[in-house]
PDB file of C-alpha atoms in Angstrom:
ATOM      1  CA  MET A   1       0.000   0.000   0.000  1.00 68.00           C
ATOM      2  CA  LEU A   2       1.389   3.365  -1.060  1.00 82.00           C
ATOM      3  CA  GLN A   3       1.061   5.983   1.656  1.00 91.00           C
ATOM      4  CA  ALA A   4       1.385   9.709   1.089  1.00 93.00           C
ATOM      5  CA  MET A   5       1.951  12.793   3.179  1.00 94.00           C
ATOM      6  CA  VAL A   6       1.356  16.476   2.525  1.00 94.00           C
ATOM      7  CA  VAL A   7       4.034  19.101   3.010  1.00 94.00           C
ATOM      8  CA  THR A   8       2.142  22.387   3.031  1.00 94.00           C
ATOM      9  CA  LYS A   9       3.552  25.461   1.320  1.00 93.00           C
ATOM     10  CA  GLU A  10       4.135  26.936   4.780  1.00 93.00           C
ATOM     11  CA  GLU A  11       6.270  23.909   5.730  1.00 93.00           C
ATOM     12  CA  THR A  12       8.169  23.557   2.463  1.00 88.00           C
ATOM     13  CA  ILE A  13      11.260  25.687   3.192  1.00 87.00           C
ATOM     14  CA  ASP A  14      11.657  24.134   6.664  1.00 88.00           C
ATOM     15  CA  TRP A  15      11.345  20.698   5.037  1.00 88.00           C
ATOM     16  CA  LEU A  16      14.153  21.560   2.626  1.00 85.00           C
ATOM     17  CA  ASN A  17      16.329  22.944   5.425  1.00 84.00           C
ATOM     18  CA  ASP A  18      15.743  19.904   7.642  1.00 81.00           C
ATOM     19  CA  ALA A  19      16.427  17.393   4.882  1.00 82.00           C
ATOM     20  CA  THR A  20      18.897  18.936   2.448  1.00 83.00           C
ATOM     21  CA  SER A  21      19.000  15.691   0.452  1.00 86.00           C
ATOM     22  CA  VAL A  22      15.425  16.436  -0.678  1.00 91.00           C
ATOM     23  CA  LEU A  23      16.333  19.472  -2.804  1.00 92.00           C
ATOM     24  CA  PRO A  24      17.936  17.611  -5.752  1.00 93.00           C
ATOM     25  CA  ASN A  25      14.913  15.297  -5.980  1.00 94.00           C
ATOM     26  CA  ILE A  26      12.482  18.213  -5.928  1.00 94.00           C
ATOM     27  CA  GLU A  27      14.549  20.019  -8.546  1.00 93.00           C
ATOM     28  CA  GLN A  28      14.499  16.894 -10.728  1.00 94.00           C
ATOM     29  CA  ALA A  29      10.701  16.661 -10.520  1.00 95.00           C
ATOM     30  CA  TYR A  30      10.054  20.353 -11.111  1.00 93.00           C
ATOM     31  CA  SER A  31      12.531  20.761 -13.959  1.00 91.00           C
ATOM     32  CA  ALA A  32      10.971  17.776 -15.745  1.00 90.00           C
ATOM     33  CA  CYS A  33       7.499  19.347 -15.491  1.00 89.00           C
ATOM     34  CA  ILE A  34       8.170  23.090 -15.742  1.00 86.00           C
ATOM     35  CA  LYS A  35      10.560  23.952 -18.551  1.00 82.00           C
ATOM     36  CA  SER A  36      11.220  27.562 -17.496  1.00 83.00           C
ATOM     37  CA  LEU A  37      12.163  27.230 -13.825  1.00 86.00           C
ATOM     38  CA  LEU A  38      14.288  29.891 -12.200  1.00 86.00           C
ATOM     39  CA  PRO A  39      17.897  28.796 -11.540  1.00 88.00           C
ATOM     40  CA  ASP A  40      17.158  28.579  -7.797  1.00 89.00           C
ATOM     41  CA  ILE A  41      13.899  26.700  -7.287  1.00 89.00           C
ATOM     42  CA  ARG A  42      13.720  27.949  -3.693  1.00 88.00           C
ATOM     43  CA  ILE A  43      12.741  31.395  -4.966  1.00 89.00           C
ATOM     44  CA  ASP A  44      10.513  30.311  -7.841  1.00 89.00           C
ATOM     45  CA  PRO A  45       6.864  31.137  -7.011  1.00 87.00           C
ATOM     46  CA  ARG A  46       5.708  28.111  -9.038  1.00 86.00           C
ATOM     47  CA  PHE A  47       7.410  26.026  -6.350  1.00 91.00           C
ATOM     48  CA  LEU A  48       6.780  28.168  -3.261  1.00 91.00           C
ATOM     49  CA  GLU A  49       3.024  28.498  -3.814  1.00 92.00           C
ATOM     50  CA  ASN A  50       2.442  24.741  -3.809  1.00 94.00           C
ATOM     51  CA  ASP A  51       1.602  22.153  -1.243  1.00 95.00           C
ATOM     52  CA  HIS A  52       3.505  18.935  -1.972  1.00 95.00           C
ATOM     53  CA  ILE A  53       2.152  15.419  -1.817  1.00 95.00           C
ATOM     54  CA  VAL A  54       4.921  12.839  -1.585  1.00 96.00           C
ATOM     55  CA  ASN A  55       5.354   9.230  -0.532  1.00 96.00           C
ATOM     56  CA  MET A  56       5.881   8.811   3.239  1.00 95.00           C
ATOM     57  CA  ASP A  57       9.553   7.850   2.934  1.00 94.00           C
ATOM     58  CA  PHE A  58      10.372  10.445   0.261  1.00 95.00           C
ATOM     59  CA  ILE A  59      13.554  11.609   2.006  1.00 92.00           C
ATOM     60  CA  GLU A  60      15.122   8.128   1.841  1.00 93.00           C
ATOM     61  CA  ASN A  61      13.325   6.812  -1.240  1.00 95.00           C
ATOM     62  CA  PRO A  62      11.613   9.349  -3.528  1.00 96.00           C
ATOM     63  CA  VAL A  63       8.850   7.646  -5.496  1.00 97.00           C
ATOM     64  CA  PHE A  64       6.485  10.476  -6.501  1.00 97.00           C
ATOM     65  CA  LEU A  65       5.910  14.183  -6.011  1.00 97.00           C
ATOM     66  CA  ILE A  66       2.813  16.231  -6.731  1.00 96.00           C
ATOM     67  CA  GLY A  67       2.948  20.018  -6.484  1.00 95.00           C
ATOM     68  CA  LEU A  68      -0.544  21.431  -5.997  1.00 95.00           C
ATOM     69  CA  LYS A  69      -1.639  25.045  -5.641  1.00 93.00           C
ATOM     70  CA  LYS A  70      -4.903  25.189  -3.726  1.00 91.00           C
ATOM     71  CA  GLY A  71      -7.886  26.755  -5.399  1.00 86.00           C
ATOM     72  CA  ASN A  72     -10.761  28.816  -4.084  1.00 81.00           C
ATOM     73  CA  GLU A  73     -14.322  29.680  -5.130  1.00 77.00           C
ATOM     74  CA  SER A  74     -13.184  31.527  -8.259  1.00 78.00           C
ATOM     75  CA  LYS A  75      -9.993  29.666  -9.200  1.00 85.00           C
ATOM     76  CA  PRO A  76      -9.392  25.950  -9.710  1.00 89.00           C
ATOM     77  CA  ALA A  77      -6.716  24.077  -7.811  1.00 92.00           C
ATOM     78  CA  THR A  78      -3.686  23.738 -10.083  1.00 92.00           C
ATOM     79  CA  LEU A  79      -1.522  20.666 -10.532  1.00 95.00           C
ATOM     80  CA  ALA A  80       1.894  22.239 -11.153  1.00 91.00           C
ATOM     81  CA  VAL A  81       3.887  19.017 -10.982  1.00 94.00           C
ATOM     82  CA  VAL A  82       2.937  15.366 -11.258  1.00 96.00           C
ATOM     83  CA  TYR A  83       6.149  13.363 -11.252  1.00 96.00           C
ATOM     84  CA  VAL A  84       7.021   9.729 -10.697  1.00 97.00           C
ATOM     85  CA  PHE A  85      10.734   9.018 -10.439  1.00 98.00           C
ATOM     86  CA  PRO A  86      12.008   6.953 -13.388  1.00 97.00           C
ATOM     87  CA  GLU A  87      12.627   3.693 -11.531  1.00 96.00           C
ATOM     88  CA  TYR A  88       8.950   3.610 -10.409  1.00 97.00           C
ATOM     89  CA  ARG A  89       7.241   4.474 -13.686  1.00 95.00           C
ATOM     90  CA  ASN A  90       4.753   2.266 -15.530  1.00 93.00           C
ATOM     91  CA  GLN A  91       3.388   0.841 -12.273  1.00 95.00           C
ATOM     92  CA  GLY A  92       0.236   2.989 -12.110  1.00 94.00           C
ATOM     93  CA  ILE A  93       1.540   5.155  -9.268  1.00 96.00           C
ATOM     94  CA  ALA A  94       0.589   8.541 -10.771  1.00 95.00           C
ATOM     95  CA  LYS A  95      -2.889   7.287 -11.581  1.00 95.00           C
ATOM     96  CA  LEU A  96      -3.328   5.799  -8.100  1.00 94.00           C
ATOM     97  CA  VAL A  97      -2.169   8.934  -6.289  1.00 94.00           C
ATOM     98  CA  LEU A  98      -4.122  11.345  -8.488  1.00 94.00           C
ATOM     99  CA  SER A  99      -7.267   9.210  -8.258  1.00 93.00           C
ATOM    100  CA  GLY A 100      -7.005   9.367  -4.473  1.00 91.00           C
ATOM    101  CA  LEU A 101      -6.463  13.108  -4.547  1.00 92.00           C
ATOM    102  CA  LEU A 102      -9.344  13.726  -6.951  1.00 92.00           C
ATOM    103  CA  GLY A 103     -11.601  11.515  -4.819  1.00 89.00           C
ATOM    104  CA  GLN A 104     -11.138  13.970  -1.959  1.00 89.00           C
ATOM    105  CA  THR A 105     -11.702  17.066  -4.084  1.00 88.00           C
ATOM    106  CA  ASN A 106     -15.004  18.864  -4.431  1.00 85.00           C
ATOM    107  CA  GLY A 107     -13.850  21.715  -6.689  1.00 87.00           C
ATOM    108  CA  ILE A 108     -12.226  22.109 -10.074  1.00 91.00           C
ATOM    109  CA  VAL A 109      -8.658  20.924 -10.694  1.00 94.00           C
ATOM    110  CA  GLN A 110      -6.565  22.241 -13.569  1.00 93.00           C
ATOM    111  CA  ALA A 111      -3.447  20.705 -15.103  1.00 94.00           C
ATOM    112  CA  ALA A 112      -1.413  22.553 -17.711  1.00 90.00           C
ATOM    113  CA  VAL A 113       0.522  20.160 -19.935  1.00 92.00           C
ATOM    114  CA  HIS A 114       3.535  21.478 -21.846  1.00 89.00           C
ATOM    115  CA  GLU A 115       2.926  21.052 -25.573  1.00 90.00           C
ATOM    116  CA  ASP A 116       6.033  18.829 -25.911  1.00 89.00           C
ATOM    117  CA  GLU A 117       4.455  16.312 -23.511  1.00 90.00           C
ATOM    118  CA  LEU A 118       0.904  16.478 -24.790  1.00 91.00           C
ATOM    119  CA  GLY A 119       1.217  13.326 -26.894  1.00 89.00           C
ATOM    120  CA  GLN A 120       2.135  11.155 -23.916  1.00 87.00           C
ATOM    121  CA  LEU A 121      -0.046  12.801 -21.242  1.00 93.00           C
ATOM    122  CA  LYS A 122      -3.346  13.530 -23.002  1.00 94.00           C
ATOM    123  CA  ARG A 123      -4.616   9.952 -22.716  1.00 94.00           C
ATOM    124  CA  PHE A 124      -3.425   9.760 -19.079  1.00 95.00           C
ATOM    125  CA  TYR A 125      -5.378  12.831 -17.964  1.00 96.00           C
ATOM    126  CA  GLU A 126      -8.442  11.898 -19.977  1.00 95.00           C
ATOM    127  CA  SER A 127      -8.432   8.426 -18.357  1.00 95.00           C
ATOM    128  CA  LEU A 128      -8.820  10.203 -15.005  1.00 95.00           C
ATOM    129  CA  GLY A 129     -11.816  12.189 -16.267  1.00 95.00           C
ATOM    130  CA  PHE A 130     -10.068  15.435 -17.201  1.00 95.00           C
ATOM    131  CA  LYS A 131     -11.497  17.384 -20.139  1.00 94.00           C
ATOM    132  CA  THR A 132      -9.667  19.600 -22.615  1.00 93.00           C
ATOM    133  CA  LEU A 133     -10.404  21.712 -25.663  1.00 91.00           C
ATOM    134  CA  ASN A 134      -7.072  20.607 -27.179  1.00 90.00           C
ATOM    135  CA  ARG A 135      -6.022  24.240 -27.569  1.00 89.00           C
ATOM    136  CA  ILE A 136      -2.381  25.217 -27.345  1.00 90.00           C
ATOM    137  CA  LEU A 137      -2.054  28.399 -25.301  1.00 86.00           C
ATOM    138  CA  THR A 138       1.103  30.389 -24.658  1.00 85.00           C
ATOM    139  CA  ASP A 139       2.301  31.405 -21.191  1.00 81.00           C
ATOM    140  CA  ASP A 140       4.078  34.655 -20.292  1.00 77.00           C
ATOM    141  CA  LEU A 141       7.444  33.126 -21.208  1.00 78.00           C
ATOM    142  CA  GLY A 142       6.312  31.968 -24.646  1.00 82.00           C
ATOM    143  CA  ASP A 143       5.961  28.282 -23.767  1.00 84.00           C
ATOM    144  CA  GLY A 144       3.020  26.408 -25.258  1.00 88.00           C
ATOM    145  CA  TYR A 145       0.688  24.376 -23.051  1.00 90.00           C
ATOM    146  CA  CYS A 146      -2.722  22.745 -23.092  1.00 91.00           C
ATOM    147  CA  ASP A 147      -5.144  23.001 -20.156  1.00 92.00           C
ATOM    148  CA  PHE A 148      -6.990  20.004 -18.735  1.00 94.00           C
ATOM    149  CA  PHE A 149      -9.803  20.379 -16.188  1.00 93.00           C
ATOM    150  CA  TRP A 150     -11.437  17.946 -13.762  1.00 93.00           C
ATOM    151  CA  SER A 151     -14.360  18.222 -11.370  1.00 91.00           C
ATOM    152  CA  PRO A 152     -16.681  15.796  -9.592  1.00 90.00           C
ATOM    153  CA  SER A 153     -19.489  17.803 -11.255  1.00 88.00           C
ATOM    154  CA  ASP A 154     -20.123  17.962 -14.985  1.00 88.00           C
ATOM    155  CA  LEU A 155     -17.851  20.575 -16.584  1.00 89.00           C
ATOM    156  CA  GLU A 156     -18.391  22.871 -19.501  1.00 87.00           C
ATOM    157  CA  LEU A 157     -15.293  24.188 -21.284  1.00 90.00           C
ATOM    158  CA  ILE A 158     -15.566  27.340 -23.378  1.00 87.00           C
ATOM    159  CA  ALA A 159     -12.890  28.704 -25.695  1.00 84.00           C
ATOM    160  CA  THR A 160     -12.103  32.368 -25.086  1.00 80.00           C
ATOM    161  CA  ASP A 161      -9.585  34.608 -26.844  1.00 77.00           C
ATOM    162  CA  ASP A 162      -7.214  34.547 -23.867  1.00 74.00           C
ATOM    163  CA  GLY A 163      -7.571  30.948 -22.753  1.00 76.00           C
ATOM    164  CA  THR A 164     -10.179  28.454 -21.671  1.00 76.00           C
ATOM    165  CA  LEU A 165     -13.073  29.180 -19.373  1.00 80.00           C
ATOM    166  CA  CYS A 166     -14.213  26.289 -17.228  1.00 79.00           C
ATOM    167  CA  ARG A 167     -17.448  26.165 -15.286  1.00 79.00           C
ATOM    168  CA  ILE A 168     -19.796  23.667 -13.714  1.00 78.00           C
ATOM    169  CA  LYS A 169     -22.747  22.930 -15.991  1.00 76.00           C
ATOM    170  CA  ASN A 170     -26.056  24.062 -14.611  1.00 70.00           C
ATOM    171  CA  PRO A 171     -28.546  21.225 -14.230  1.00 55.00           C
ATOM    172  CA  GLU A 172     -31.437  21.677 -16.676  1.00 54.00           C
TER     173      GLU A 172
END
């Protein structure tokens, strides 16, 4: 049984300071998922704004890392990083962990997939119930990405000039 723990964004820097061996593993996960990281991840807001879900023995044996920025009434929660370390891939770990996370979520979750990885990740996210308009958008740094959205309620995705609007469908 795979057990996970949450390191909140408030605890993250202390976690890094207490276990300095964690930093290279976090950098590996983030740099694989976010192509335009700052040279020092410890000052990159795309790292600092996230809670982190990791396997219980991550310090000794990193298996997976999920970086998640919490949402609110007007903004979806954002999956910034979903990473399984190479030696543990193709065992269903990402699907298992994300399914558990989504099962505890009552709002909208967004995942932005870099356009270079869209071919391999589209089917994965869709298998978990995420929806997409298959539109390539461009971030502030010029990188292309495609948004995927998930909710326990039925979603409606609408193409807008500046992105994708996502809302819960109203029951008829």
